[in-house]
Each structure stands twice: as C-alpha cells, then as structure tokens.
Amino acid sequence: MISARSFWHSLPIEGRWLLSTVAFQTLGRGLTLPFTIIYLHEVRGFDLGLSGFLMSLIAIVALAIAAPSGTLIDRFGARVVLLVGLVAMIIGCVLLAYATNAIVAGVALVLIGLNFGVSWIGFNAIIATLVQGDLRQQYFGVNFALVNLGIGVGGIIGGFFVDVTRPETFTAIFLVDAATNLIPMALLLGPLRRVRTHGDAEARHETPAEGYRQILRRPEVLWVTLLTFVAMFIGYGQMEGGFPAFARQVSGVSTQIIGFSFAVNTAVIVLLQFTVLRFITGKRRTRVMQVMALVWGVSWLILGATGLLPDSLAAAIGVLAFMGVFAFGETMLQPTVPAVYNDLASDRSRGRYNAINSAAFQGGAILGPIAAGLLLDHDLQAGYIATMVIGCLAIAVLAIALERRIAPDVNGVPEPEPAASPAE
C-alpha cells in the first residue's frame, strides 16, 4: 500500500526537488487566474467581448505550439524548451501588469500562452524520465494535488487582496506570478540540469524515433486521445464557462457560492488524492477511467437537479456537492491518462506523445465553453446537462475500447507470467 513516506523515499533526488516546489510554483498562477478577465474589463476598461478574446489567446497559442513543442523537446530536451517558456511567461506577466492598451495585453497573453503550451509537455516529459511504473502514476497524482493546492491557496489570497478600485493590487499579483516562475527556472538550471529527456541522436537505439504521423497511426493513441478530448470537453472545459453560467442563471446561486465551490474542489483533491492512489495502484487504468466517468456523470446530474430548486439553500448545497463529487473524479483521471501516454512513448518520442496529450486537452478546453455558451444562450439547460452526461458515457465506452488495445503494463498491471511447461 502506498503511503506518503514510502512514496517520498522511492523518488530520486531530482523528483523530490521538483515535487517539493510545485505548490510554490503554482501559487502565483492561482493569484492571477481567477482575476485576469476582471483586471482586463474592470481595471483596464476593455469591453467584455474584447477581454474574452484576449483571454482566449492563451489557449489558442498553447494549442498552436503543442506539436512543434513536442518535436523540439525530443530534439533538444525538455530543459531548454522549458527555460524559453519560463522566460516568455515572466516577460508576459510583467507586460500584463502594466498593460494599458489591448495590443500590449495581447502580446502579454500570447507570451503566457507560449509558456502554457510548453510547460505541460515539458514537465510531463521530465516526470516520466525520472520515475517509471506505478511510481510514475503516483507521481502524476500527487503532482496534480499539489498544483491544485498552489492554485487554490493563491486564489484565496488573491480574493482578499485585489481591489478593482486600486489597480496597483492587480499589478502586484502579476509581478508575484512572474517571480514564482523563477523557482522552476532555478530548478532547471540547478538540481534538474542533468536530467535528459531525449535520446542521443548520434547513438544507436533499439526503438526508432517516431514522427507524429507514425504515432497517430497507433490505434491505442487515437483512442486515448479521443478519450482525453471528451474528458476535457465535459470536464475542465466547463469549469470556467458552462458551470459558473449554469450555477448563476439556472441554479440561481450567488457568486460567493461559486467561488467557495472552487475551494471545495481544491480541498477534495488535496485531501483525497493519496487515498485514491492507494486504491488504484495495481488496478487497470481503463477501469479507473470508467469509474471516473460514472462519478462525473453523477456530479452533472447533481448540478442539473439544482435547477429544479433555484435560488434556494438546496441549490447552493447542490452546487457545492457538484464540485466535490467532480473533484473526486479528477483524482482518478489525472494519475492515469498522462501515465498511459508516457508508458506508450519511448525516450526518443516522449515530447511528441505529451504534445498530443496537451493538444487534446487544449482542444477540449477551447470547444467546451463554446458549446456551453450555445446551449445555455438558447435556454437549453436540460440539453446542456444531457450533453455532459452523454459525454461521461462516451468516456466509459472509450475506456473499454482502449483496454482492448493496450498492453497490460501500459494499463497499469504487470504482464502475466507464462505458464510453466510440464516436466518431461
């Protein structure tokens, strides 16, 4: 059984350095993430449509550079690419802190999107290089919990600190966000400087390097990528768009309840991640995905039920319950999907595999809010919930299909030992 102590002692020293700083690295992002659109609209005076477009630049740029980032990581290593991304992030945050016109804000958000596009891919490649097997799955899960802890604490601090009547408070949080990116930069230049995520181009390799076309010909890659896209579409793609809109317009709850629901989400992930890891270690990852799909389906039904009793205490409790149950499902998704991608990959193509994962993530996160807006703008509240539940069923079906196409070790269980031949 996994415990925090045994997990920590199993990690290489580089893995300990990286994991111990995750919450501090993401604290700055938590300070700014919930308040960037408020800053653009209410502090800098851009209209809401323009502010929404500027915010979308982050995801658009991240999606556009996913494929080239994976190729660069496989060729030059994650460390070099991540350092470039971190420099872009620092410059972007500083520019945004002082952006008084839309052009400067747009340039800043493009630079931030550039970092988003390489950071997921690069750090996943480093993690997969440092740890293997069950430990890799556990690491992804614990890392996810710590990312949420940093963002959650940052959001709480930011909520108490920022004031739209005092623009300097927003300037301060963006500068802090820039400063927190010096932490991973110091790690990459120090303790992680010898971590090599790519194969030696001049050495002979048993496994040939794979291009994107070759990777995407693998049926198991297509199935897990489609599963990732659907999970992001009905999951994270709704967290900043569909869920808040439904909770306000249909459930009739206050903005304070919506804000507190995100705190519930963070708390559930941080408190339950290790417990969930104990139960899923050694289990088929595709079966865990099916359970996650069931949990998410229940969560969306809970949210749908809040629309039957709008503007009530029951609706407020239901919204909080939705986020708690949804978070429980997240603790099963995040350790498994990245582990499958990285167990399918070789060191010579790890960047490309993680780039495909990132592209599916970004694609779902971009299209999710668009679909939610179309459904809710046309008063199709029941259709919105039905779409989310059908998406959960689709994840379960995709997980069944994926299980038939991946090897047991990629699915999180050891290969069965061959039966002993009878003695002659």
Short mmCIF file of C-alpha atoms in Angstrom, two decimals:
data_model
loop_
_atom_site.label_atom_id
_atom_site.label_comp_id
_atom_site.label_asym_id
_atom_site.label_seq_id
_atom_site.Cartn_x
_atom_site.Cartn_y
_atom_site.Cartn_z
CA MET A 1 0.00 0.00 0.00
CA ILE A 2 1.26 3.46 -0.89
CA SER A 3 1.98 5.95 1.89
CA ALA A 4 3.36 9.46 1.71
CA ARG A 5 6.59 8.37 3.39
CA SER A 6 7.20 5.33 1.18
CA PHE A 7 6.35 7.33 -1.94
CA TRP A 8 8.77 10.12 -0.98
CA HIS A 9 11.61 7.71 -0.19
CA SER A 10 11.09 5.94 -3.54
CA LEU A 11 11.72 9.13 -5.51
CA PRO A 12 15.10 10.10 -6.95
CA ILE A 13 16.54 13.33 -5.55
CA GLU A 14 15.57 15.26 -8.70
CA GLY A 15 11.97 14.10 -8.31
CA ARG A 16 11.93 15.31 -4.71
CA TRP A 17 13.22 18.73 -5.73
CA LEU A 18 10.59 19.08 -8.42
CA LEU A 19 7.68 17.85 -6.32
CA SER A 20 8.56 19.86 -3.20
CA THR A 21 8.33 23.14 -5.11
CA VAL A 22 5.17 22.53 -7.17
CA ALA A 23 2.76 24.30 -4.81
CA PHE A 24 5.03 27.36 -4.63
CA GLN A 25 5.42 27.44 -8.42
CA THR A 26 1.65 27.46 -8.97
CA LEU A 27 0.82 29.91 -6.17
CA GLY A 28 1.40 32.86 -8.50
CA ARG A 29 -0.84 31.37 -11.16
CA GLY A 30 -3.57 30.95 -8.55
CA LEU A 31 -3.21 34.62 -7.63
CA THR A 32 -3.96 35.75 -11.19
CA LEU A 33 -6.03 33.01 -12.88
CA PRO A 34 -9.47 33.91 -11.43
CA PHE A 35 -8.95 37.66 -11.76
CA THR A 36 -7.33 38.24 -15.16
CA ILE A 37 -10.58 38.87 -17.03
CA ILE A 38 -11.77 41.13 -14.19
CA TYR A 39 -8.50 43.04 -14.48
CA LEU A 40 -8.84 43.46 -18.25
CA HIS A 41 -12.51 44.52 -18.11
CA GLU A 42 -12.94 46.45 -14.88
CA VAL A 43 -9.45 47.84 -14.26
CA ARG A 44 -8.10 48.45 -17.79
CA GLY A 45 -11.52 49.24 -19.25
CA PHE A 46 -11.60 46.83 -22.19
CA ASP A 47 -15.11 45.76 -23.15
CA LEU A 48 -16.15 42.28 -22.10
CA GLY A 49 -16.05 40.83 -25.62
CA LEU A 50 -12.50 42.05 -26.19
CA SER A 51 -11.46 40.83 -22.75
CA GLY A 52 -12.84 37.37 -23.52
CA PHE A 53 -10.98 37.27 -26.84
CA LEU A 54 -7.72 38.32 -25.15
CA MET A 55 -8.16 35.56 -22.56
CA SER A 56 -8.73 33.01 -25.33
CA LEU A 57 -5.29 33.81 -26.78
CA ILE A 58 -3.69 31.74 -24.00
CA ALA A 59 -5.42 28.52 -25.03
CA ILE A 60 -5.18 29.26 -28.77
CA VAL A 61 -1.42 29.82 -28.64
CA ALA A 62 -0.92 26.80 -26.34
CA LEU A 63 -2.77 24.59 -28.82
CA ALA A 64 -0.94 26.03 -31.85
CA ILE A 65 2.53 25.37 -30.45
CA ALA A 66 1.84 21.94 -28.92
CA ALA A 67 3.11 19.94 -31.92
CA PRO A 68 6.29 22.00 -32.52
CA SER A 69 7.00 21.97 -28.78
CA GLY A 70 6.92 18.17 -28.69
CA THR A 71 9.32 17.97 -31.62
CA LEU A 72 11.71 20.48 -30.05
CA ILE A 73 11.65 18.63 -26.73
CA ASP A 74 12.50 15.35 -28.45
CA ARG A 75 15.33 17.04 -30.34
CA PHE A 76 16.85 19.39 -27.75
CA GLY A 77 15.40 18.18 -24.44
CA ALA A 78 12.65 19.49 -22.16
CA ARG A 79 15.03 21.61 -20.09
CA VAL A 80 15.96 24.01 -22.92
CA VAL A 81 12.39 24.37 -24.17
CA LEU A 82 11.01 24.92 -20.67
CA LEU A 83 13.57 27.65 -19.96
CA VAL A 84 12.46 29.50 -23.09
CA GLY A 85 8.82 29.13 -22.00
CA LEU A 86 9.56 30.42 -18.50
CA VAL A 87 11.33 33.49 -19.87
CA ALA A 88 8.26 34.15 -22.05
CA MET A 89 5.99 33.72 -19.01
CA ILE A 90 7.97 36.16 -16.88
CA ILE A 91 8.02 38.80 -19.62
CA GLY A 92 4.30 38.22 -20.30
CA CYS A 93 3.31 38.66 -16.65
CA VAL A 94 5.35 41.86 -16.30
CA LEU A 95 3.86 43.29 -19.52
CA LEU A 96 0.34 42.40 -18.38
CA ALA A 97 0.91 44.08 -15.01
CA TYR A 98 1.36 47.41 -16.78
CA ALA A 99 -0.78 46.86 -19.90
CA THR A 100 -2.97 49.91 -20.51
CA ASN A 101 -3.92 49.09 -24.10
CA ALA A 102 -5.19 45.98 -25.84
CA ILE A 103 -2.11 45.47 -28.02
CA VAL A 104 0.26 45.22 -25.05
CA ALA A 105 -2.20 42.98 -23.20
CA GLY A 106 -2.49 40.77 -26.29
CA VAL A 107 1.27 40.40 -26.62
CA ALA A 108 1.50 39.58 -22.92
CA LEU A 109 -1.17 36.88 -23.13
CA VAL A 110 0.42 35.36 -26.24
CA LEU A 111 3.69 35.03 -24.30
CA ILE A 112 1.82 33.45 -21.37
CA GLY A 113 0.12 31.06 -23.80
CA LEU A 114 3.51 30.12 -25.21
CA ASN A 115 4.61 29.02 -21.75
CA PHE A 116 1.38 27.12 -21.19
CA GLY A 117 1.96 25.33 -24.47
CA VAL A 118 5.39 24.01 -23.48
CA SER A 119 5.12 23.61 -19.69
CA TRP A 120 2.59 20.74 -19.62
CA ILE A 121 4.54 18.83 -22.26
CA GLY A 122 8.00 19.54 -20.87
CA PHE A 123 7.35 18.84 -17.21
CA ASN A 124 5.42 15.65 -18.03
CA ALA A 125 8.44 14.51 -20.06
CA ILE A 126 10.75 15.23 -17.11
CA ILE A 127 8.47 13.40 -14.67
CA ALA A 128 8.26 10.37 -16.99
CA THR A 129 12.06 10.35 -17.29
CA LEU A 130 12.58 10.45 -13.52
CA VAL A 131 10.07 7.75 -12.49
CA GLN A 132 8.59 4.61 -14.06
CA GLY A 133 5.82 2.08 -13.48
CA ASP A 134 3.42 2.52 -10.55
CA LEU A 135 5.62 5.27 -9.15
CA ARG A 136 5.03 7.31 -12.31
CA GLN A 137 1.26 7.05 -11.90
CA GLN A 138 1.55 8.01 -8.23
CA TYR A 139 3.77 10.96 -9.07
CA PHE A 140 1.30 12.34 -11.60
CA GLY A 141 -1.46 12.09 -9.00
CA VAL A 142 0.47 13.77 -6.19
CA ASN A 143 1.75 16.44 -8.56
CA PHE A 144 -1.84 17.19 -9.58
CA ALA A 145 -2.90 17.58 -5.95
CA LEU A 146 -0.03 19.98 -5.25
CA VAL A 147 -0.79 22.03 -8.38
CA ASN A 148 -4.37 22.41 -7.11
CA LEU A 149 -3.14 23.31 -3.65
CA GLY A 150 -0.94 26.10 -5.01
CA ILE A 151 -3.63 27.47 -7.31
CA GLY A 152 -6.31 27.18 -4.61
CA VAL A 153 -4.29 28.98 -1.94
CA GLY A 154 -3.26 31.61 -4.48
CA GLY A 155 -6.88 32.19 -5.44
CA ILE A 156 -7.93 32.64 -1.82
CA ILE A 157 -5.10 35.11 -1.15
CA GLY A 158 -5.85 36.97 -4.36
CA GLY A 159 -9.54 37.23 -3.47
CA PHE A 160 -8.73 39.00 -0.23
CA PHE A 161 -6.01 41.20 -1.75
CA VAL A 162 -7.16 42.54 -5.12
CA ASP A 163 -9.41 45.58 -5.35
CA VAL A 164 -10.75 46.93 -8.66
CA THR A 165 -10.57 50.47 -7.26
CA ARG A 166 -6.82 50.01 -6.66
CA PRO A 167 -5.10 48.97 -9.91
CA GLU A 168 -1.80 48.60 -8.08
CA THR A 169 -3.14 45.49 -6.34
CA PHE A 170 -3.52 43.77 -9.71
CA THR A 171 -0.08 44.98 -10.79
CA ALA A 172 1.30 43.36 -7.64
CA ILE A 173 -0.24 39.92 -8.23
CA PHE A 174 1.01 39.75 -11.82
CA LEU A 175 4.51 40.65 -10.64
CA VAL A 176 4.31 37.93 -7.98
CA ASP A 177 3.19 35.50 -10.70
CA ALA A 178 6.27 36.48 -12.70
CA ALA A 179 8.52 35.99 -9.66
CA THR A 180 7.19 32.49 -8.86
CA ASN A 181 8.38 31.34 -12.28
CA LEU A 182 11.94 31.90 -11.10
CA ILE A 183 11.51 28.76 -8.93
CA PRO A 184 11.23 26.22 -11.80
CA MET A 185 13.89 28.17 -13.68
CA ALA A 186 16.28 27.74 -10.74
CA LEU A 187 15.48 24.00 -10.63
CA LEU A 188 16.19 23.57 -14.34
CA LEU A 189 19.49 25.44 -14.02
CA GLY A 190 20.41 23.64 -10.79
CA PRO A 191 19.17 20.26 -9.46
CA LEU A 192 17.49 19.23 -12.76
CA ARG A 193 20.27 20.35 -15.10
CA ARG A 194 21.46 16.77 -15.72
CA VAL A 195 18.01 15.28 -16.41
CA ARG A 196 17.96 14.16 -20.05
CA THR A 197 14.50 13.65 -21.57
CA HIS A 198 15.62 12.90 -25.12
CA GLY A 199 17.71 10.19 -26.68
CA ASP A 200 21.20 10.79 -28.00
CA ALA A 201 20.80 11.49 -31.73
CA GLU A 202 24.24 10.02 -32.50
CA ALA A 203 23.77 6.81 -30.52
CA ARG A 204 22.17 3.63 -31.77
CA HIS A 205 18.71 2.94 -30.40
CA GLU A 206 16.62 -0.21 -30.29
CA THR A 207 13.49 1.92 -30.61
CA PRO A 208 13.35 4.25 -33.65
CA ALA A 209 12.22 7.84 -33.26
CA GLU A 210 8.54 8.28 -34.17
CA GLY A 211 7.02 11.22 -36.01
CA TYR A 212 3.50 12.50 -35.37
CA ARG A 213 2.08 10.66 -38.38
CA GLN A 214 3.53 7.37 -37.17
CA ILE A 215 2.35 7.92 -33.60
CA LEU A 216 -1.18 8.79 -34.67
CA ARG A 217 -1.38 5.61 -36.74
CA ARG A 218 -1.30 3.64 -33.49
CA PRO A 219 -4.94 2.76 -32.60
CA GLU A 220 -4.28 2.96 -28.86
CA VAL A 221 -3.01 6.53 -29.23
CA LEU A 222 -6.11 7.56 -31.16
CA TRP A 223 -8.43 6.03 -28.55
CA VAL A 224 -6.69 7.62 -25.54
CA THR A 225 -6.50 10.97 -27.35
CA LEU A 226 -10.21 10.92 -28.14
CA LEU A 227 -10.91 9.97 -24.53
CA THR A 228 -8.75 12.89 -23.33
CA PHE A 229 -10.55 15.33 -25.64
CA VAL A 230 -14.01 14.25 -24.44
CA ALA A 231 -12.90 14.35 -20.79
CA MET A 232 -11.61 17.90 -21.24
CA PHE A 233 -14.71 18.97 -23.19
CA ILE A 234 -17.14 17.91 -20.47
CA GLY A 235 -14.73 18.46 -17.60
CA TYR A 236 -12.24 21.29 -17.46
CA GLY A 237 -13.80 22.95 -20.49
CA GLN A 238 -16.85 23.66 -18.33
CA MET A 239 -15.16 24.87 -15.16
CA GLU A 240 -14.61 28.47 -16.27
CA GLY A 241 -17.61 28.74 -18.58
CA GLY A 242 -20.51 26.30 -18.50
CA PHE A 243 -20.55 25.51 -14.78
CA PRO A 244 -20.48 29.13 -13.49
CA ALA A 245 -23.07 30.19 -16.08
CA PHE A 246 -25.42 27.31 -15.17
CA ALA A 247 -24.94 27.91 -11.45
CA ARG A 248 -25.81 31.61 -11.81
CA GLN A 249 -28.54 31.54 -14.46
CA VAL A 250 -30.26 28.24 -13.71
CA SER A 251 -29.39 27.33 -10.11
CA GLY A 252 -29.59 30.97 -9.04
CA VAL A 253 -26.71 30.84 -6.54
CA SER A 254 -24.51 33.77 -5.56
CA THR A 255 -21.02 34.45 -6.88
CA GLN A 256 -19.76 33.76 -3.35
CA ILE A 257 -21.13 30.21 -3.53
CA ILE A 258 -19.48 29.70 -6.92
CA GLY A 259 -16.17 30.97 -5.54
CA PHE A 260 -16.46 28.73 -2.49
CA SER A 261 -17.24 25.73 -4.74
CA PHE A 262 -13.76 26.06 -6.29
CA ALA A 263 -12.29 25.96 -2.79
CA VAL A 264 -14.27 22.75 -2.18
CA ASN A 265 -12.83 21.33 -5.39
CA THR A 266 -9.28 22.06 -4.28
CA ALA A 267 -9.85 20.69 -0.77
CA VAL A 268 -11.28 17.39 -2.03
CA ILE A 269 -8.38 16.85 -4.42
CA VAL A 270 -5.72 17.65 -1.82
CA LEU A 271 -7.34 15.55 0.90
CA LEU A 272 -8.32 12.50 -1.18
CA GLN A 273 -5.56 12.13 -3.77
CA PHE A 274 -3.32 9.86 -1.68
CA THR A 275 -6.28 7.73 -0.58
CA VAL A 276 -7.40 7.31 -4.20
CA LEU A 277 -3.85 6.43 -5.25
CA ARG A 278 -3.79 3.62 -2.69
CA PHE A 279 -6.89 2.08 -4.24
CA ILE A 280 -5.98 2.48 -7.91
CA THR A 281 -2.34 1.35 -7.73
CA GLY A 282 -2.11 -2.01 -9.49
CA LYS A 283 -5.60 -1.64 -10.99
CA ARG A 284 -6.29 -1.36 -14.71
CA ARG A 285 -6.16 2.31 -15.61
CA THR A 286 -9.00 1.90 -18.08
CA ARG A 287 -11.24 0.54 -15.30
CA VAL A 288 -10.32 3.55 -13.15
CA MET A 289 -11.34 5.80 -16.07
CA GLN A 290 -14.70 4.04 -16.22
CA VAL A 291 -15.29 4.67 -12.52
CA MET A 292 -14.26 8.29 -13.04
CA ALA A 293 -16.80 8.61 -15.86
CA LEU A 294 -19.52 7.27 -13.55
CA VAL A 295 -18.55 9.72 -10.81
CA TRP A 296 -18.58 12.64 -13.22
CA GLY A 297 -21.96 11.55 -14.58
CA VAL A 298 -23.39 11.64 -11.04
CA SER A 299 -21.87 15.07 -10.47
CA TRP A 300 -23.56 16.54 -13.55
CA LEU A 301 -26.91 15.04 -12.51
CA ILE A 302 -26.48 16.73 -9.11
CA LEU A 303 -25.86 20.06 -10.82
CA GLY A 304 -28.86 19.53 -13.07
CA ALA A 305 -31.06 18.87 -10.04
CA THR A 306 -30.15 22.27 -8.58
CA GLY A 307 -32.10 23.86 -11.43
CA LEU A 308 -35.29 22.34 -10.01
CA LEU A 309 -34.96 24.43 -6.84
CA PRO A 310 -33.37 27.71 -7.95
CA ASP A 311 -32.44 30.47 -5.51
CA SER A 312 -32.62 28.08 -2.57
CA LEU A 313 -30.35 26.64 0.10
CA ALA A 314 -30.73 23.24 -1.57
CA ALA A 315 -29.41 24.69 -4.84
CA ALA A 316 -26.40 26.17 -3.05
CA ILE A 317 -25.66 22.86 -1.35
CA GLY A 318 -26.08 21.07 -4.68
CA VAL A 319 -23.59 23.36 -6.42
CA LEU A 320 -21.02 22.72 -3.68
CA ALA A 321 -21.74 18.98 -3.85
CA PHE A 322 -21.29 19.01 -7.62
CA MET A 323 -17.77 20.42 -7.29
CA GLY A 324 -16.87 18.00 -4.52
CA VAL A 325 -18.01 14.93 -6.48
CA PHE A 326 -16.43 16.25 -9.66
CA ALA A 327 -13.13 16.71 -7.82
CA PHE A 328 -13.28 13.10 -6.63
CA GLY A 329 -13.41 12.06 -10.28
CA GLU A 330 -10.43 14.29 -11.06
CA THR A 331 -8.30 12.35 -8.58
CA MET A 332 -8.77 9.28 -10.79
CA LEU A 333 -8.25 10.98 -14.15
CA GLN A 334 -5.00 12.86 -13.60
CA PRO A 335 -2.82 9.94 -12.41
CA THR A 336 -3.95 7.61 -15.20
CA VAL A 337 -4.14 9.40 -18.56
CA PRO A 338 -0.64 11.01 -18.50
CA ALA A 339 0.79 7.67 -17.32
CA VAL A 340 -0.75 5.85 -20.30
CA TYR A 341 0.72 8.35 -22.77
CA ASN A 342 4.19 8.15 -21.24
CA ASP A 343 4.15 4.35 -20.97
CA LEU A 344 3.34 4.21 -24.68
CA ALA A 345 6.23 6.54 -25.51
CA SER A 346 9.96 5.95 -25.81
CA ASP A 347 12.58 8.46 -24.71
CA ARG A 348 13.06 9.47 -28.34
CA SER A 349 9.41 10.44 -28.81
CA ARG A 350 8.23 11.37 -25.31
CA GLY A 351 7.84 15.04 -26.21
CA ARG A 352 5.57 14.24 -29.14
CA TYR A 353 3.34 11.90 -27.12
CA ASN A 354 2.90 14.54 -24.42
CA ALA A 355 2.26 17.15 -27.12
CA ILE A 356 -0.64 15.04 -28.45
CA ASN A 357 -1.98 14.76 -24.90
CA SER A 358 -1.67 18.54 -24.50
CA ALA A 359 -3.38 19.26 -27.82
CA ALA A 360 -6.35 17.06 -26.88
CA PHE A 361 -6.52 18.83 -23.52
CA GLN A 362 -6.42 22.31 -25.08
CA GLY A 363 -8.88 21.39 -27.82
CA GLY A 364 -11.47 20.19 -25.31
CA ALA A 365 -10.87 23.22 -23.08
CA ILE A 366 -11.44 25.59 -26.02
CA LEU A 367 -14.55 23.93 -27.50
CA GLY A 368 -16.18 23.13 -24.14
CA PRO A 369 -17.09 26.73 -23.23
CA ILE A 370 -18.27 27.43 -26.80
CA ALA A 371 -20.72 24.51 -26.70
CA ALA A 372 -21.88 25.51 -23.20
CA GLY A 373 -22.49 29.08 -24.32
CA LEU A 374 -24.55 28.00 -27.34
CA LEU A 375 -26.72 25.62 -25.30
CA LEU A 376 -27.30 27.95 -22.35
CA ASP A 377 -27.84 31.04 -24.52
CA HIS A 378 -30.72 29.18 -26.21
CA ASP A 379 -32.20 28.18 -22.83
CA LEU A 380 -31.36 24.52 -23.40
CA GLN A 381 -30.47 23.85 -19.78
CA ALA A 382 -31.69 20.26 -19.83
CA GLY A 383 -29.86 19.72 -23.11
CA TYR A 384 -26.68 21.06 -21.53
CA ILE A 385 -26.82 18.57 -18.65
CA ALA A 386 -27.78 15.76 -21.03
CA THR A 387 -24.75 16.58 -23.20
CA MET A 388 -22.47 16.35 -20.18
CA VAL A 389 -23.94 13.01 -19.04
CA ILE A 390 -23.72 11.57 -22.57
CA GLY A 391 -20.09 12.69 -22.63
CA CYS A 392 -19.46 10.73 -19.43
CA LEU A 393 -20.98 7.63 -21.01
CA ALA A 394 -18.75 8.19 -24.04
CA ILE A 395 -15.66 8.23 -21.78
CA ALA A 396 -16.66 4.85 -20.33
CA VAL A 397 -17.13 3.38 -23.82
CA LEU A 398 -13.80 4.80 -24.99
CA ALA A 399 -12.06 3.34 -21.95
CA ILE A 400 -13.46 -0.10 -22.79
CA ALA A 401 -12.20 0.24 -26.36
CA LEU A 402 -8.79 1.43 -25.15
CA GLU A 403 -8.44 -1.53 -22.78
CA ARG A 404 -8.67 -3.92 -25.72
CA ARG A 405 -5.79 -2.20 -27.49
CA ILE A 406 -3.10 -1.51 -24.88
CA ALA A 407 -0.70 -3.92 -23.21
CA PRO A 408 -1.31 -4.80 -19.54
CA ASP A 409 1.83 -2.96 -18.35
CA VAL A 410 0.70 0.24 -20.11
CA ASN A 411 -2.68 -0.26 -18.45
CA GLY A 412 -1.10 -0.29 -15.00
CA VAL A 413 -0.93 -4.04 -14.33
CA PRO A 414 2.07 -6.36 -14.77
CA GLU A 415 2.30 -8.69 -17.72
CA PRO A 416 1.05 -12.17 -16.78
CA GLU A 417 3.86 -14.65 -16.36
CA PRO A 418 3.86 -17.52 -18.88
CA ALA A 419 2.66 -20.83 -17.52
CA ALA A 420 5.42 -23.28 -16.65
CA SER A 421 5.78 -26.11 -19.12
CA PRO A 422 5.06 -29.58 -17.69
CA ALA A 423 8.14 -31.61 -16.78
CA GLU A 424 9.04 -34.27 -19.30
#
